[in-house]
Amino acid sequence: MMKKYIIFALLPLLFTACRQHQDSKAALWSHKMVDSHGLGDFYCNRHYQSKLDSTGWDYVSGLVAGAVLETWKQYPEKKEYYQSVKAFADLNLNEDGTMIINSKGGSALRPSNIDDLPAGRIYFTLYEEELRKGNTKDANRYRNAVDLIRNTLKYDHSRIADGLPGAGGFFHKAIYPNQMWLDGLYMGSPIYAQWESTFGIADSVEYNASWDDIALQFKTIHQKTYNADKQLNYHAWSATPADSNSFWANQQDPFFGCSQEFWARGMGWYFAALIDVLEFMPKSHASYSEIVDIANQVAAGLNRWQDDESGLWYQLLQYDASMTADGKGDTIAGEVYNIGHAANYLESSASSIFTYAYLKGIRLGILDRATYLPVAEKAYQGILKAFIREEQRSSKIDIIQSCASAGLGPAKDPSRTGTINYYLVGKDVTIVENEGKAIGTFILASLEHERLHDSDR
């Protein structure tokens, strides 16, 4: 009889423990964002996507798909996450592993367009998983696809020519000749690095040359864009600043060829690219320590410009909310663009990707834990407080206050001037919510945060 009383007395505690376990699972922010938007209901550069598995090829959809796939890897019970990403991959591949023809009649891999490449990172995991399951047909397709992407970058992508400063650097796009953007380091180098780590023949001539090539991209853009006084990198650099497509570039020293401002998400892509590449780069490579040093310079600069109160970062990193567009606009060839008075603002996608890079860099031993964990923790809590909105009647969450897009030129688009006015009121630089670039980076930051705290328990 006494045993029954003990059991009945313990039941409320058992039920409470079960509820707390379920609540802790339900409270995983990575899952919340995947379920709310990662499987669909997000924007790719302001184009609405209702379902991931029916979305076309794009670096934004690829970022979201990659984040969903990383969530499955960390939580393999979420099988629907894997299936959704596999469906996205299959939709955009032919039977032989070549890329599908897009809606405009051309290949999804456009000539020398570095933005078309990073979505291919999903194929490494898909290849490994389908091979493990014995599905060699699909595994071979995914291997062929990632081979195609790596080879397209390494052998066919336009580069700054010999005789010019920065020779060997990848063009950001064919329409931006001789230009390297911080964004492009994320779009090209990590998939290149992961291919070498996964499929390259260690210590072969080609393998070593590839790692030299990857290191060259970072060393070039850092040398050209890093402002040691500000501890930040300018958004882009042109090896031919007199070219009409580089009308935004500084025409004199110092920082000859650089754009004018430090754009947060551009630095976010760059920071993440450094960390993601170092995950795969052989520590024995001659440039490994130099790339680690660059990553630490970037980490130190972003630490300096983190907002003390919120723990977040502004759209334009070196200013706070007191900086506004000047109301006069930018005059280019007699035409005036970017007129307005909008203020600088805390930006969600950059804050998320900085947090991801800090946490991953700490986990990999690239960044000092004691120095940067407080920075990352403050940032992550700031993201939850400032940018995440929970719907009252459902478990759905939204992420707000993202820059839709930003770029520089080309000549046919003189409004993209790279000025303060442009980054705050430019026609394509609108503030949006549930943009894939914020969704994907928030998921990645959340996964790192969850992994950190799992290891601490």
JSON list of N, CA and C in Angstrom, two decimals, residues 150 154 192-193 195-214 280-285:
[
{"chain": "A", "resi": 150, "resn": "ARG", "atom": "N", "xyz": [32.48, 23.16, -58.21]},
{"chain": "A", "resi": 150, "resn": "ARG", "atom": "CA", "xyz": [33.88, 23.45, -57.87]},
{"chain": "A", "resi": 150, "resn": "ARG", "atom": "C", "xyz": [34.71, 23.69, -59.12]},
{"chain": "A", "resi": 154, "resn": "LYS", "atom": "N", "xyz": [36.87, 26.97, -60.14]},
{"chain": "A", "resi": 154, "resn": "LYS", "atom": "CA", "xyz": [38.33, 26.89, -60.22]},
{"chain": "A", "resi": 154, "resn": "LYS", "atom": "C", "xyz": [38.85, 27.13, -61.63]},
{"chain": "A", "resi": 192, "resn": "TYR", "atom": "N", "xyz": [34.59, 25.55, -52.36]},
{"chain": "A", "resi": 192, "resn": "TYR", "atom": "CA", "xyz": [35.89, 25.18, -52.91]},
{"chain": "A", "resi": 192, "resn": "TYR", "atom": "C", "xyz": [36.70, 24.44, -51.84]},
{"chain": "A", "resi": 193, "resn": "ALA", "atom": "N", "xyz": [36.74, 24.99, -50.63]},
{"chain": "A", "resi": 193, "resn": "ALA", "atom": "CA", "xyz": [37.51, 24.39, -49.55]},
{"chain": "A", "resi": 193, "resn": "ALA", "atom": "C", "xyz": [36.93, 23.04, -49.13]},
{"chain": "A", "resi": 195, "resn": "TRP", "atom": "N", "xyz": [35.22, 20.98, -50.93]},
{"chain": "A", "resi": 195, "resn": "TRP", "atom": "CA", "xyz": [35.48, 19.99, -51.97]},
{"chain": "A", "resi": 195, "resn": "TRP", "atom": "C", "xyz": [36.90, 19.44, -51.82]},
{"chain": "A", "resi": 196, "resn": "GLU", "atom": "N", "xyz": [37.88, 20.32, -51.62]},
{"chain": "A", "resi": 196, "resn": "GLU", "atom": "CA", "xyz": [39.26, 19.87, -51.48]},
{"chain": "A", "resi": 196, "resn": "GLU", "atom": "C", "xyz": [39.42, 18.96, -50.27]},
{"chain": "A", "resi": 197, "resn": "SER", "atom": "N", "xyz": [38.76, 19.33, -49.16]},
{"chain": "A", "resi": 197, "resn": "SER", "atom": "CA", "xyz": [38.85, 18.54, -47.95]},
{"chain": "A", "resi": 197, "resn": "SER", "atom": "C", "xyz": [38.19, 17.18, -48.13]},
{"chain": "A", "resi": 198, "resn": "THR", "atom": "N", "xyz": [37.09, 17.13, -48.90]},
{"chain": "A", "resi": 198, "resn": "THR", "atom": "CA", "xyz": [36.31, 15.90, -49.04]},
{"chain": "A", "resi": 198, "resn": "THR", "atom": "C", "xyz": [36.83, 15.00, -50.14]},
{"chain": "A", "resi": 199, "resn": "PHE", "atom": "N", "xyz": [37.16, 15.59, -51.28]},
{"chain": "A", "resi": 199, "resn": "PHE", "atom": "CA", "xyz": [37.48, 14.80, -52.47]},
{"chain": "A", "resi": 199, "resn": "PHE", "atom": "C", "xyz": [38.91, 14.99, -52.99]},
{"chain": "A", "resi": 200, "resn": "GLY", "atom": "N", "xyz": [39.60, 16.02, -52.51]},
{"chain": "A", "resi": 200, "resn": "GLY", "atom": "CA", "xyz": [40.94, 16.28, -53.00]},
{"chain": "A", "resi": 200, "resn": "GLY", "atom": "C", "xyz": [41.93, 15.20, -52.58]},
{"chain": "A", "resi": 201, "resn": "ILE", "atom": "N", "xyz": [42.96, 15.00, -53.35]},
{"chain": "A", "resi": 201, "resn": "ILE", "atom": "CA", "xyz": [44.00, 14.03, -53.04]},
{"chain": "A", "resi": 201, "resn": "ILE", "atom": "C", "xyz": [45.10, 14.76, -52.27]},
{"chain": "A", "resi": 202, "resn": "ALA", "atom": "N", "xyz": [45.15, 14.48, -50.97]},
{"chain": "A", "resi": 202, "resn": "ALA", "atom": "CA", "xyz": [46.03, 15.23, -50.08]},
{"chain": "A", "resi": 202, "resn": "ALA", "atom": "C", "xyz": [47.48, 15.22, -50.58]},
{"chain": "A", "resi": 203, "resn": "ASP", "atom": "N", "xyz": [48.08, 16.40, -50.52]},
{"chain": "A", "resi": 203, "resn": "ASP", "atom": "CA", "xyz": [49.50, 16.61, -50.87]},
{"chain": "A", "resi": 203, "resn": "ASP", "atom": "C", "xyz": [49.80, 16.43, -52.35]},
{"chain": "A", "resi": 204, "resn": "SER", "atom": "N", "xyz": [48.77, 16.27, -53.17]},
{"chain": "A", "resi": 204, "resn": "SER", "atom": "CA", "xyz": [49.01, 16.27, -54.62]},
{"chain": "A", "resi": 204, "resn": "SER", "atom": "C", "xyz": [49.29, 17.69, -55.08]},
{"chain": "A", "resi": 205, "resn": "VAL", "atom": "N", "xyz": [49.84, 17.83, -56.26]},
{"chain": "A", "resi": 205, "resn": "VAL", "atom": "CA", "xyz": [50.13, 19.15, -56.81]},
{"chain": "A", "resi": 205, "resn": "VAL", "atom": "C", "xyz": [48.86, 19.97, -56.93]},
{"chain": "A", "resi": 206, "resn": "GLU", "atom": "N", "xyz": [47.80, 19.35, -57.44]},
{"chain": "A", "resi": 206, "resn": "GLU", "atom": "CA", "xyz": [46.54, 20.08, -57.62]},
{"chain": "A", "resi": 206, "resn": "GLU", "atom": "C", "xyz": [45.94, 20.48, -56.28]},
{"chain": "A", "resi": 207, "resn": "TYR", "atom": "N", "xyz": [45.99, 19.60, -55.31]},
{"chain": "A", "resi": 207, "resn": "TYR", "atom": "CA", "xyz": [45.45, 19.87, -53.98]},
{"chain": "A", "resi": 207, "resn": "TYR", "atom": "C", "xyz": [46.15, 21.07, -53.36]},
{"chain": "A", "resi": 208, "resn": "ASN", "atom": "N", "xyz": [47.45, 21.07, -53.38]},
{"chain": "A", "resi": 208, "resn": "ASN", "atom": "CA", "xyz": [48.19, 22.19, -52.79]},
{"chain": "A", "resi": 208, "resn": "ASN", "atom": "C", "xyz": [47.95, 23.49, -53.55]},
{"chain": "A", "resi": 209, "resn": "ALA", "atom": "N", "xyz": [47.85, 23.39, -54.88]},
{"chain": "A", "resi": 209, "resn": "ALA", "atom": "CA", "xyz": [47.57, 24.59, -55.68]},
{"chain": "A", "resi": 209, "resn": "ALA", "atom": "C", "xyz": [46.19, 25.15, -55.37]},
{"chain": "A", "resi": 210, "resn": "SER", "atom": "N", "xyz": [45.23, 24.27, -55.12]},
{"chain": "A", "resi": 210, "resn": "SER", "atom": "CA", "xyz": [43.88, 24.73, -54.78]},
{"chain": "A", "resi": 210, "resn": "SER", "atom": "C", "xyz": [43.86, 25.48, -53.47]},
{"chain": "A", "resi": 211, "resn": "TRP", "atom": "N", "xyz": [44.56, 24.96, -52.47]},
{"chain": "A", "resi": 211, "resn": "TRP", "atom": "CA", "xyz": [44.60, 25.67, -51.19]},
{"chain": "A", "resi": 211, "resn": "TRP", "atom": "C", "xyz": [45.35, 26.99, -51.30]},
{"chain": "A", "resi": 212, "resn": "ASP", "atom": "N", "xyz": [46.38, 27.04, -52.13]},
{"chain": "A", "resi": 212, "resn": "ASP", "atom": "CA", "xyz": [47.05, 28.32, -52.41]},
{"chain": "A", "resi": 212, "resn": "ASP", "atom": "C", "xyz": [46.06, 29.30, -53.02]},
{"chain": "A", "resi": 213, "resn": "ASP", "atom": "N", "xyz": [45.23, 28.81, -53.93]},
{"chain": "A", "resi": 213, "resn": "ASP", "atom": "CA", "xyz": [44.24, 29.64, -54.62]},
{"chain": "A", "resi": 213, "resn": "ASP", "atom": "C", "xyz": [43.20, 30.18, -53.64]},
{"chain": "A", "resi": 214, "resn": "ILE", "atom": "N", "xyz": [42.72, 29.31, -52.77]},
{"chain": "A", "resi": 214, "resn": "ILE", "atom": "CA", "xyz": [41.73, 29.73, -51.77]},
{"chain": "A", "resi": 214, "resn": "ILE", "atom": "C", "xyz": [42.33, 30.78, -50.84]},
{"chain": "A", "resi": 280, "resn": "PHE", "atom": "N", "xyz": [38.05, 23.54, -42.82]},
{"chain": "A", "resi": 280, "resn": "PHE", "atom": "CA", "xyz": [38.53, 22.50, -43.72]},
{"chain": "A", "resi": 280, "resn": "PHE", "atom": "C", "xyz": [40.00, 22.66, -44.11]},
{"chain": "A", "resi": 281, "resn": "MET", "atom": "N", "xyz": [40.56, 23.83, -43.92]},
{"chain": "A", "resi": 281, "resn": "MET", "atom": "CA", "xyz": [41.92, 24.09, -44.40]},
{"chain": "A", "resi": 281, "resn": "MET", "atom": "C", "xyz": [42.95, 23.30, -43.60]},
{"chain": "A", "resi": 282, "resn": "PRO", "atom": "N", "xyz": [43.88, 22.62, -44.25]},
{"chain": "A", "resi": 282, "resn": "PRO", "atom": "CA", "xyz": [44.91, 21.89, -43.50]},
{"chain": "A", "resi": 282, "resn": "PRO", "atom": "C", "xyz": [45.75, 22.84, -42.65]},
{"chain": "A", "resi": 283, "resn": "LYS", "atom": "N", "xyz": [45.93, 22.49, -41.40]},
{"chain": "A", "resi": 283, "resn": "LYS", "atom": "CA", "xyz": [46.71, 23.35, -40.51]},
{"chain": "A", "resi": 283, "resn": "LYS", "atom": "C", "xyz": [48.17, 23.39, -40.93]},
{"chain": "A", "resi": 284, "resn": "SER", "atom": "N", "xyz": [48.58, 22.42, -41.74]},
{"chain": "A", "resi": 284, "resn": "SER", "atom": "CA", "xyz": [49.95, 22.38, -42.21]},
{"chain": "A", "resi": 284, "resn": "SER", "atom": "C", "xyz": [50.20, 23.31, -43.40]},
{"chain": "A", "resi": 285, "resn": "HIS", "atom": "N", "xyz": [49.13, 23.88, -43.97]},
{"chain": "A", "resi": 285, "resn": "HIS", "atom": "CA", "xyz": [49.31, 24.74, -45.14]},
{"chain": "A", "resi": 285, "resn": "HIS", "atom": "C", "xyz": [50.05, 26.01, -44.73]}
]
